[in-house]
């Protein structure tokens, strides 16, 4: 049983008192890691898969689907980059 629960400003992170380090990112650590994995691995792989398999199965709008997946990966990369820039230029 938990005797004391410490609140944190960021979901999924340990409070500053426990780590001794303040998280200066816009995103919590777990969200950053998950979004980075999705943007760098999942979406590009899914886009290539749709581009290769879609025409073979006669799926409609394959080019639009691939473009949307790539644009979504770029958007997520921009959010991650904005979080990184906030830390780099704040001091």
CSV table of C-alpha atoms in Angstrom, one decimal:
chain,number,residue,atom,x,y,z
A,1,UNK,CA,0.0,0.0,0.0
A,2,UNK,CA,1.2,3.5,-0.8
A,3,UNK,CA,1.6,5.7,2.2
A,4,UNK,CA,2.2,9.0,0.3
A,5,UNK,CA,1.6,9.9,-3.3
A,6,UNK,CA,3.6,12.8,-4.7
A,7,UNK,CA,2.0,15.0,-7.3
A,8,UNK,CA,3.8,15.9,-10.5
A,9,UNK,CA,3.2,18.5,-13.1
A,10,UNK,CA,3.9,16.0,-15.9
A,11,UNK,CA,2.1,12.7,-16.3
A,12,UNK,CA,4.2,9.7,-16.1
A,13,UNK,CA,7.2,11.4,-14.5
A,14,UNK,CA,8.8,11.3,-11.1
A,15,UNK,CA,8.5,14.4,-9.1
A,16,UNK,CA,11.4,16.8,-9.1
A,17,UNK,CA,12.1,16.1,-5.5
A,18,UNK,CA,12.8,12.4,-6.3
A,19,UNK,CA,15.0,12.9,-9.3
A,20,UNK,CA,16.7,16.2,-8.5
A,21,UNK,CA,16.3,17.2,-12.1
A,22,UNK,CA,13.6,19.4,-13.5
A,23,UNK,CA,12.1,18.3,-16.8
A,24,UNK,CA,12.3,21.3,-19.1
A,25,UNK,CA,10.7,19.6,-22.1
A,26,UNK,CA,7.3,20.4,-23.4
A,27,UNK,CA,6.5,16.7,-23.4
A,28,UNK,CA,6.8,14.1,-20.6
A,29,UNK,CA,9.6,11.6,-21.0
A,30,UNK,CA,7.2,8.7,-21.8
A,31,UNK,CA,5.3,10.7,-24.4
A,32,UNK,CA,8.5,11.9,-26.0
A,33,UNK,CA,9.8,8.3,-26.3
A,34,UNK,CA,6.6,7.0,-27.6
A,35,UNK,CA,6.2,9.7,-30.2
A,36,UNK,CA,9.8,9.4,-31.3
A,37,UNK,CA,9.3,5.7,-31.9
A,38,UNK,CA,6.1,6.3,-33.8
A,39,UNK,CA,7.6,9.1,-35.9
A,40,UNK,CA,10.9,7.3,-36.7
A,41,UNK,CA,9.8,3.7,-37.0
A,42,UNK,CA,6.1,3.0,-37.1
A,43,UNK,CA,4.8,5.6,-39.6
A,44,UNK,CA,7.5,5.3,-42.2
A,45,UNK,CA,7.2,1.5,-42.1
A,46,UNK,CA,3.5,1.7,-42.4
A,47,UNK,CA,3.7,4.1,-45.3
A,48,UNK,CA,6.1,1.8,-47.2
A,49,UNK,CA,3.9,-1.2,-46.4
A,50,UNK,CA,0.8,0.7,-47.7
A,51,UNK,CA,2.7,1.8,-50.8
A,52,UNK,CA,3.8,-1.7,-51.7
A,53,UNK,CA,0.8,-3.8,-50.7
A,54,UNK,CA,-2.0,-1.3,-51.4
A,55,UNK,CA,-1.9,-1.6,-55.2
A,56,UNK,CA,-1.5,-5.4,-55.1
A,57,UNK,CA,-4.7,-5.6,-53.2
A,58,UNK,CA,-6.4,-3.0,-55.3
A,59,UNK,CA,-6.9,-0.6,-52.4
A,60,UNK,CA,-8.2,2.8,-53.4
A,61,UNK,CA,-6.4,6.1,-52.6
A,62,UNK,CA,-3.1,4.5,-51.8
A,63,UNK,CA,-1.1,7.6,-52.8
A,64,UNK,CA,-3.3,9.8,-50.5
A,65,UNK,CA,-2.9,7.3,-47.6
A,66,UNK,CA,0.9,7.2,-48.0
A,67,UNK,CA,1.1,11.0,-48.2
A,68,UNK,CA,-1.1,11.3,-45.1
A,69,UNK,CA,1.1,8.9,-43.1
A,70,UNK,CA,4.3,10.7,-44.1
A,71,UNK,CA,2.8,14.1,-43.2
A,72,UNK,CA,1.7,12.8,-39.8
A,73,UNK,CA,5.2,11.5,-39.2
A,74,UNK,CA,6.6,15.0,-40.1
A,75,UNK,CA,4.1,16.7,-37.8
A,76,UNK,CA,5.1,14.4,-34.9
A,77,UNK,CA,8.8,15.1,-35.7
A,78,UNK,CA,8.1,18.9,-35.5
A,79,UNK,CA,6.4,18.5,-32.1
A,80,UNK,CA,9.4,16.6,-30.8
A,81,UNK,CA,11.8,19.1,-32.3
A,82,UNK,CA,9.9,22.0,-30.7
A,83,UNK,CA,10.2,20.3,-27.4
A,84,UNK,CA,14.0,19.8,-27.9
A,85,UNK,CA,14.4,23.4,-29.0
A,86,UNK,CA,12.7,24.6,-25.8
A,87,UNK,CA,15.3,22.9,-23.7
A,88,UNK,CA,18.2,23.9,-25.8
A,89,UNK,CA,17.4,27.6,-25.8
A,90,UNK,CA,16.0,28.0,-22.3
A,91,UNK,CA,18.5,28.6,-19.6
